[in-house]
PDB file of C-alpha atoms in Angstrom:
ATOM      1  CA  MET A   1      10.152   3.146 -16.254  1.00 89.00           C
ATOM      2  CA  ARG A   2       8.151   2.630 -19.629  1.00 93.00           C
ATOM      3  CA  ASN A   3       4.962   3.844 -17.500  1.00 96.00           C
ATOM      4  CA  ARG A   4       4.281   6.382 -14.609  1.00 95.00           C
ATOM      5  CA  TYR A   5       3.212   5.005 -11.339  1.00 96.00           C
ATOM      6  CA  THR A   6       1.023   6.970  -8.473  1.00 96.00           C
ATOM      7  CA  LEU A   7       1.118   5.169  -5.229  1.00 97.00           C
ATOM      8  CA  MET A   8      -2.322   5.581  -3.199  1.00 97.00           C
ATOM      9  CA  ARG A   9      -3.143   4.226  -0.158  1.00 98.00           C
ATOM     10  CA  HIS A  10      -6.778   3.356   1.050  1.00 98.00           C
ATOM     11  CA  GLY A  11      -8.539   5.664   2.594  1.00 98.00           C
ATOM     12  CA  GLU A  12      -9.544   5.370   6.428  1.00 98.00           C
ATOM     13  CA  SER A  13     -11.187   1.835   7.174  1.00 98.00           C
ATOM     14  CA  LEU A  14     -13.387   0.141   9.775  1.00 98.00           C
ATOM     15  CA  ALA A  15      -9.727  -1.075  10.921  1.00 98.00           C
ATOM     16  CA  ASN A  16      -8.051   2.175  11.551  1.00 98.00           C
ATOM     17  CA  ARG A  17     -10.888   3.639  13.316  1.00 97.00           C
ATOM     18  CA  LYS A  18     -11.194   0.339  15.814  1.00 97.00           C
ATOM     19  CA  GLY A  19      -7.369   0.630  15.992  1.00 98.00           C
ATOM     20  CA  LEU A  20      -7.206  -3.434  14.814  1.00 98.00           C
ATOM     21  CA  ILE A  21      -4.377  -5.018  12.543  1.00 98.00           C
ATOM     22  CA  ILE A  22      -6.136  -6.744   9.772  1.00 98.00           C
ATOM     23  CA  SER A  23      -4.240  -8.224   7.112  1.00 98.00           C
ATOM     24  CA  ALA A  24      -5.601 -11.707   6.600  1.00 98.00           C
ATOM     25  CA  PRO A  25      -7.531 -12.958   3.704  1.00 98.00           C
ATOM     26  CA  HIS A  26     -10.525 -14.152   5.408  1.00 98.00           C
ATOM     27  CA  ASN A  27     -11.044 -10.755   7.654  1.00 98.00           C
ATOM     28  CA  ALA A  28      -9.730  -8.279   5.183  1.00 98.00           C
ATOM     29  CA  LEU A  29     -11.501  -9.891   1.711  1.00 98.00           C
ATOM     30  CA  HIS A  30     -15.199  -8.955   2.800  1.00 98.00           C
ATOM     31  CA  GLY A  31     -15.099  -7.147   5.856  1.00 97.00           C
ATOM     32  CA  TYR A  32     -13.435  -3.701   7.221  1.00 98.00           C
ATOM     33  CA  GLY A  33     -14.193  -1.655   4.167  1.00 98.00           C
ATOM     34  CA  LEU A  34     -14.151   2.218   4.598  1.00 98.00           C
ATOM     35  CA  THR A  35     -15.676   4.484   6.995  1.00 98.00           C
ATOM     36  CA  ALA A  36     -17.724   7.715   5.943  1.00 98.00           C
ATOM     37  CA  ARG A  37     -14.913   9.813   6.578  1.00 98.00           C
ATOM     38  CA  GLY A  38     -12.755   7.597   4.387  1.00 98.00           C
ATOM     39  CA  ALA A  39     -14.812   7.242   1.548  1.00 98.00           C
ATOM     40  CA  ASP A  40     -14.554  11.042   1.865  1.00 98.00           C
ATOM     41  CA  GLN A  41     -11.200  11.180   2.023  1.00 98.00           C
ATOM     42  CA  VAL A  42     -10.707   9.521  -1.370  1.00 98.00           C
ATOM     43  CA  ILE A  43     -13.276  11.408  -3.245  1.00 97.00           C
ATOM     44  CA  ASN A  44     -11.374  14.515  -2.049  1.00 97.00           C
ATOM     45  CA  THR A  45      -7.777  13.268  -3.158  1.00 97.00           C
ATOM     46  CA  ALA A  46      -9.358  12.217  -6.426  1.00 97.00           C
ATOM     47  CA  VAL A  47     -11.049  15.275  -7.105  1.00 96.00           C
ATOM     48  CA  LYS A  48      -7.758  17.301  -6.114  1.00 95.00           C
ATOM     49  CA  SER A  49      -5.590  15.063  -8.055  1.00 93.00           C
ATOM     50  CA  ARG A  50      -4.122  15.611 -11.337  1.00 87.00           C
ATOM     51  CA  ALA A  51      -4.999  12.167 -12.704  1.00 92.00           C
ATOM     52  CA  ASN A  52      -8.142  11.530 -15.397  1.00 94.00           C
ATOM     53  CA  SER A  53     -10.220   8.860 -17.265  1.00 96.00           C
ATOM     54  CA  ASP A  54      -6.887   7.377 -18.793  1.00 96.00           C
ATOM     55  CA  THR A  55      -5.704   6.115 -15.564  1.00 97.00           C
ATOM     56  CA  LEU A  56      -5.338   2.429 -15.058  1.00 98.00           C
ATOM     57  CA  ILE A  57      -6.404   1.579 -11.767  1.00 98.00           C
ATOM     58  CA  VAL A  58      -4.660  -1.657 -10.045  1.00 98.00           C
ATOM     59  CA  SER A  59      -5.548  -2.318  -6.526  1.00 98.00           C
ATOM     60  CA  SER A  60      -5.430  -4.537  -3.752  1.00 98.00           C
ATOM     61  CA  ASP A  61      -8.684  -6.946  -3.972  1.00 98.00           C
ATOM     62  CA  TYR A  62      -8.758  -6.387   0.106  1.00 98.00           C
ATOM     63  CA  LEU A  63     -12.235  -4.677   0.662  1.00 98.00           C
ATOM     64  CA  ARG A  64     -10.704  -1.139   1.683  1.00 98.00           C
ATOM     65  CA  ALA A  65      -8.517  -0.702  -0.897  1.00 98.00           C
ATOM     66  CA  ARG A  66     -11.397  -2.280  -3.565  1.00 98.00           C
ATOM     67  CA  GLU A  67     -13.642   0.122  -2.333  1.00 98.00           C
ATOM     68  CA  THR A  68     -11.221   2.881  -2.345  1.00 98.00           C
ATOM     69  CA  ALA A  69     -10.205   1.933  -6.014  1.00 98.00           C
ATOM     70  CA  GLU A  70     -14.081   2.130  -7.104  1.00 98.00           C
ATOM     71  CA  ILE A  71     -14.396   5.521  -5.673  1.00 98.00           C
ATOM     72  CA  VAL A  72     -11.460   7.121  -7.814  1.00 98.00           C
ATOM     73  CA  HIS A  73     -12.644   4.876 -10.712  1.00 98.00           C
ATOM     74  CA  SER A  74     -16.004   6.462 -10.300  1.00 98.00           C
ATOM     75  CA  VAL A  75     -14.991  10.132  -9.758  1.00 97.00           C
ATOM     76  CA  LEU A  76     -12.141  10.172 -12.625  1.00 97.00           C
ATOM     77  CA  ALA A  77     -14.591   8.480 -15.071  1.00 97.00           C
ATOM     78  CA  CYS A  78     -12.095   5.847 -15.937  1.00 97.00           C
ATOM     79  CA  GLU A  79     -12.182   4.300 -19.207  1.00 94.00           C
ATOM     80  CA  THR A  80     -10.565   1.015 -17.970  1.00 96.00           C
ATOM     81  CA  GLN A  81     -12.003  -1.666 -15.542  1.00 97.00           C
ATOM     82  CA  ILE A  82     -10.188  -1.696 -12.140  1.00 98.00           C
ATOM     83  CA  VAL A  83      -7.402  -4.495 -12.187  1.00 98.00           C
ATOM     84  CA  LEU A  84      -7.832  -6.550  -8.640  1.00 98.00           C
ATOM     85  CA  GLU A  85      -4.387  -7.609  -7.749  1.00 98.00           C
ATOM     86  CA  GLU A  86      -3.469 -10.164  -4.720  1.00 98.00           C
ATOM     87  CA  ARG A  87       0.285  -9.131  -4.746  1.00 98.00           C
ATOM     88  CA  LEU A  88      -1.052  -5.463  -3.681  1.00 98.00           C
ATOM     89  CA  ARG A  89      -2.638  -6.920  -0.726  1.00 98.00           C
ATOM     90  CA  GLU A  90      -1.681  -5.767   2.848  1.00 98.00           C
ATOM     91  CA  ARG A  91       1.499  -7.316   4.224  1.00 98.00           C
ATOM     92  CA  ASN A  92       0.763 -10.203   6.316  1.00 98.00           C
ATOM     93  CA  PHE A  93       1.107  -9.003   9.724  1.00 98.00           C
ATOM     94  CA  GLY A  94       0.710 -12.651  11.317  1.00 98.00           C
ATOM     95  CA  ASP A  95       0.151 -13.745  14.658  1.00 98.00           C
ATOM     96  CA  TRP A  96      -0.943  -9.855  15.733  1.00 98.00           C
ATOM     97  CA  GLU A  97      -4.084 -10.573  13.125  1.00 98.00           C
ATOM     98  CA  LEU A  98      -6.785  -8.790  14.939  1.00 98.00           C
ATOM     99  CA  LYS A  99      -4.545  -7.243  17.730  1.00 98.00           C
ATOM    100  CA  ASP A 100      -4.258  -4.110  18.957  1.00 98.00           C
ATOM    101  CA  HIS A 101      -2.458  -1.539  16.025  1.00 97.00           C
ATOM    102  CA  ARG A 102       0.482  -1.063  18.427  1.00 96.00           C
ATOM    103  CA  HIS A 103       1.941  -3.860  17.767  1.00 97.00           C
ATOM    104  CA  TYR A 104       3.113  -2.428  14.380  1.00 97.00           C
ATOM    105  CA  GLU A 105       5.658  -0.998  16.344  1.00 96.00           C
ATOM    106  CA  ASN A 106       6.876  -4.489  17.294  1.00 96.00           C
ATOM    107  CA  VAL A 107       6.941  -5.236  13.239  1.00 97.00           C
ATOM    108  CA  TRP A 108       8.924  -2.149  12.437  1.00 96.00           C
ATOM    109  CA  CYS A 109      11.686  -2.936  15.394  1.00 96.00           C
ATOM    110  CA  ASN A 110      11.937  -6.488  13.823  1.00 95.00           C
ATOM    111  CA  ASP A 111      12.337  -4.726  10.343  1.00 95.00           C
ATOM    112  CA  LEU A 112      15.260  -2.781  11.478  1.00 94.00           C
ATOM    113  CA  SER A 113      17.108  -5.553  13.797  1.00 94.00           C
ATOM    114  CA  ARG A 114      16.584  -8.748  11.872  1.00 93.00           C
ATOM    115  CA  PRO A 115      14.746  -7.679   8.438  1.00 93.00           C
ATOM    116  CA  GLU A 116      15.553 -11.301   6.922  1.00 93.00           C
ATOM    117  CA  GLN A 117      13.795 -13.142   9.968  1.00 92.00           C
ATOM    118  CA  SER A 118      10.438 -13.532  10.287  1.00 93.00           C
ATOM    119  CA  THR A 119       8.715 -13.316  13.724  1.00 94.00           C
ATOM    120  CA  ASN A 120       5.383 -14.022  14.745  1.00 96.00           C
ATOM    121  CA  ASN A 121       4.807 -15.482  11.339  1.00 97.00           C
ATOM    122  CA  VAL A 122       4.979 -11.592  10.187  1.00 98.00           C
ATOM    123  CA  GLU A 123       5.495 -11.340   6.375  1.00 98.00           C
ATOM    124  CA  THR A 124       9.734  -9.907   5.785  1.00 98.00           C
ATOM    125  CA  VAL A 125      10.395  -6.839   4.427  1.00 97.00           C
ATOM    126  CA  TYR A 126      12.100  -8.450   1.468  1.00 97.00           C
ATOM    127  CA  GLU A 127       8.934 -11.044   0.927  1.00 98.00           C
ATOM    128  CA  THR A 128       6.621  -8.057   0.641  1.00 98.00           C
ATOM    129  CA  LEU A 129       8.745  -6.314  -1.741  1.00 97.00           C
ATOM    130  CA  SER A 130       9.482  -9.205  -3.952  1.00 98.00           C
ATOM    131  CA  ARG A 131       5.702  -9.898  -4.535  1.00 98.00           C
ATOM    132  CA  ALA A 132       4.843  -5.856  -5.174  1.00 98.00           C
ATOM    133  CA  GLN A 133       7.944  -5.438  -7.420  1.00 97.00           C
ATOM    134  CA  SER A 134       6.696  -8.601  -9.460  1.00 98.00           C
ATOM    135  CA  LEU A 135       3.529  -6.796 -10.053  1.00 98.00           C
ATOM    136  CA  ILE A 136       5.489  -3.650 -11.623  1.00 97.00           C
ATOM    137  CA  ASP A 137       7.613  -6.087 -13.348  1.00 97.00           C
ATOM    138  CA  ASP A 138       4.565  -7.615 -15.334  1.00 98.00           C
ATOM    139  CA  LEU A 139       2.845  -4.061 -15.520  1.00 98.00           C
ATOM    140  CA  GLU A 140       6.324  -3.136 -17.257  1.00 97.00           C
ATOM    141  CA  GLN A 141       6.091  -5.843 -19.935  1.00 97.00           C
ATOM    142  CA  ARG A 142       2.109  -5.466 -20.295  1.00 97.00           C
ATOM    143  CA  TYR A 143       2.091  -1.689 -20.830  1.00 96.00           C
ATOM    144  CA  HIS A 144       4.056   1.047 -22.354  1.00 96.00           C
ATOM    145  CA  ASP A 145       3.655   4.961 -21.360  1.00 96.00           C
ATOM    146  CA  GLU A 146       0.464   4.611 -19.369  1.00 96.00           C
ATOM    147  CA  SER A 147      -0.467   6.345 -16.257  1.00 96.00           C
ATOM    148  CA  ILE A 148      -0.808   3.510 -13.437  1.00 97.00           C
ATOM    149  CA  LEU A 149      -2.644   3.763 -10.139  1.00 98.00           C
ATOM    150  CA  LEU A 150      -1.932   1.249  -7.779  1.00 98.00           C
ATOM    151  CA  VAL A 151      -3.998   1.410  -4.713  1.00 98.00           C
ATOM    152  CA  SER A 152      -2.387  -0.836  -2.068  1.00 98.00           C
ATOM    153  CA  HIS A 153      -2.161  -0.424   2.175  1.00 98.00           C
ATOM    154  CA  GLY A 154       0.449   1.175   4.462  1.00 97.00           C
ATOM    155  CA  ASP A 155       3.530  -1.021   4.814  1.00 97.00           C
ATOM    156  CA  VAL A 156       3.514  -2.343   0.987  1.00 98.00           C
ATOM    157  CA  LEU A 157       3.573   1.065  -0.385  1.00 97.00           C
ATOM    158  CA  GLN A 158       6.388   2.408   2.444  1.00 96.00           C
ATOM    159  CA  ILE A 159       8.387  -0.315   1.318  1.00 97.00           C
ATOM    160  CA  LEU A 160       7.854   0.220  -2.129  1.00 96.00           C
ATOM    161  CA  LEU A 161       8.587   3.838  -1.970  1.00 95.00           C
ATOM    162  CA  ALA A 162      11.915   2.963  -0.022  1.00 94.00           C
ATOM    163  CA  HIS A 163      13.307   0.674  -2.380  1.00 94.00           C
ATOM    164  CA  TYR A 164      12.686   2.949  -5.583  1.00 93.00           C
ATOM    165  CA  HIS A 165      14.188   5.972  -3.458  1.00 90.00           C
ATOM    166  CA  HIS A 166      17.652   3.514  -3.051  1.00 91.00           C
ATOM    167  CA  LEU A 167      16.766   3.290   0.360  1.00 92.00           C
ATOM    168  CA  ASN A 168      17.293  -0.686   1.945  1.00 94.00           C
ATOM    169  CA  PRO A 169      13.615  -1.748   2.722  1.00 94.00           C
ATOM    170  CA  ARG A 170      14.284  -2.315   6.188  1.00 95.00           C
ATOM    171  CA  PHE A 171      14.407   1.639   6.690  1.00 95.00           C
ATOM    172  CA  HIS A 172      10.933   2.103   4.920  1.00 95.00           C
ATOM    173  CA  ARG A 173       9.548   3.532   8.586  1.00 94.00           C
ATOM    174  CA  SER A 174      12.235   6.250   7.978  1.00 92.00           C
ATOM    175  CA  LEU A 175       9.984   8.180   5.282  1.00 91.00           C
ATOM    176  CA  SER A 176       7.116  10.124   6.328  1.00 90.00           C
ATOM    177  CA  SER A 177       4.003   7.908   6.820  1.00 92.00           C
ATOM    178  CA  ILE A 178       1.371   7.589   4.015  1.00 95.00           C
ATOM    179  CA  GLY A 179      -1.439   8.852   5.357  1.00 96.00           C
ATOM    180  CA  ASN A 180      -5.093   7.626   4.746  1.00 98.00           C
ATOM    181  CA  ALA A 181      -5.936   8.299   0.727  1.00 98.00           C
ATOM    182  CA  GLU A 182      -2.900   9.906   0.129  1.00 97.00           C
ATOM    183  CA  LEU A 183      -0.827   9.876  -3.255  1.00 96.00           C
ATOM    184  CA  ARG A 184       2.957   9.702  -3.778  1.00 94.00           C
ATOM    185  CA  SER A 185       4.459   9.305  -6.814  1.00 93.00           C
ATOM    186  CA  LEU A 186       6.982   6.604  -7.367  1.00 91.00           C
ATOM    187  CA  ALA A 187       9.229   8.531  -9.670  1.00 83.00           C
ATOM    188  CA  LYS A 188      10.133  10.898  -7.308  1.00 63.00           C
ATOM    189  CA  LEU A 189      10.395  11.630  -3.376  1.00 55.00           C
ATOM    190  CA  GLU A 190       8.251  14.154  -2.416  1.00 47.00           C
ATOM    191  CA  LEU A 191       8.091  13.158   1.467  1.00 43.00           C
ATOM    192  CA  ALA A 192      10.756  14.208   4.233  1.00 36.00           C
ATOM    193  CA  VAL A 193      12.797  12.010   5.486  1.00 36.00           C
ATOM    194  CA  LYS A 194      12.221  11.835   9.211  1.00 37.00           C
ATOM    195  CA  PRO A 195      15.521  13.074  11.278  1.00 31.00           C
ATOM    196  CA  SER A 196      17.123  10.126  12.996  1.00 33.00           C
ATOM    197  CA  ALA A 197      16.268   9.648  16.991  1.00 33.00           C
ATOM    198  CA  ALA A 198      19.388   9.701  18.408  1.00 31.00           C
TER     199      ALA A 198
END
């Protein structure tokens, strides 16, 4: 690729703390931002990262991601303004909105068995990948030799990682889960593949 991409999941959010699924714009754009612990996680990650002020930050516009991007931007003293991007929003979890986070398992089981079929109005893995990939395609056209930090959400980033490491995106949960405020390179697989449950 023309640019270097690093993925970052937002820090711990109020949704994480409460164990809720929050993916709809009317809930996530202005609510369920970072906890104090989440902000500290982001600061620690930014300080320990190898990123510098030349980093271009492109972030989901959901509050928890936006606050994460703003903290990183401040710590690194980035020279370029943050780019807010709807295509990095959380995967739409449909009817599971505001429900207990244990329902993610229902979604991930469906990803494996019926990846092209939306159940409970959930955005499919292929729909999620399509919008995220369209953003990267646009960034590749617009920039050259840039270090770009993509700040987003767990499933979006897992699905992107799976795709770029030649896994069918339906198997995105076979990769180690990306933790809050964790960085991953899109260019190399820095994570262990979980063993099968067989």
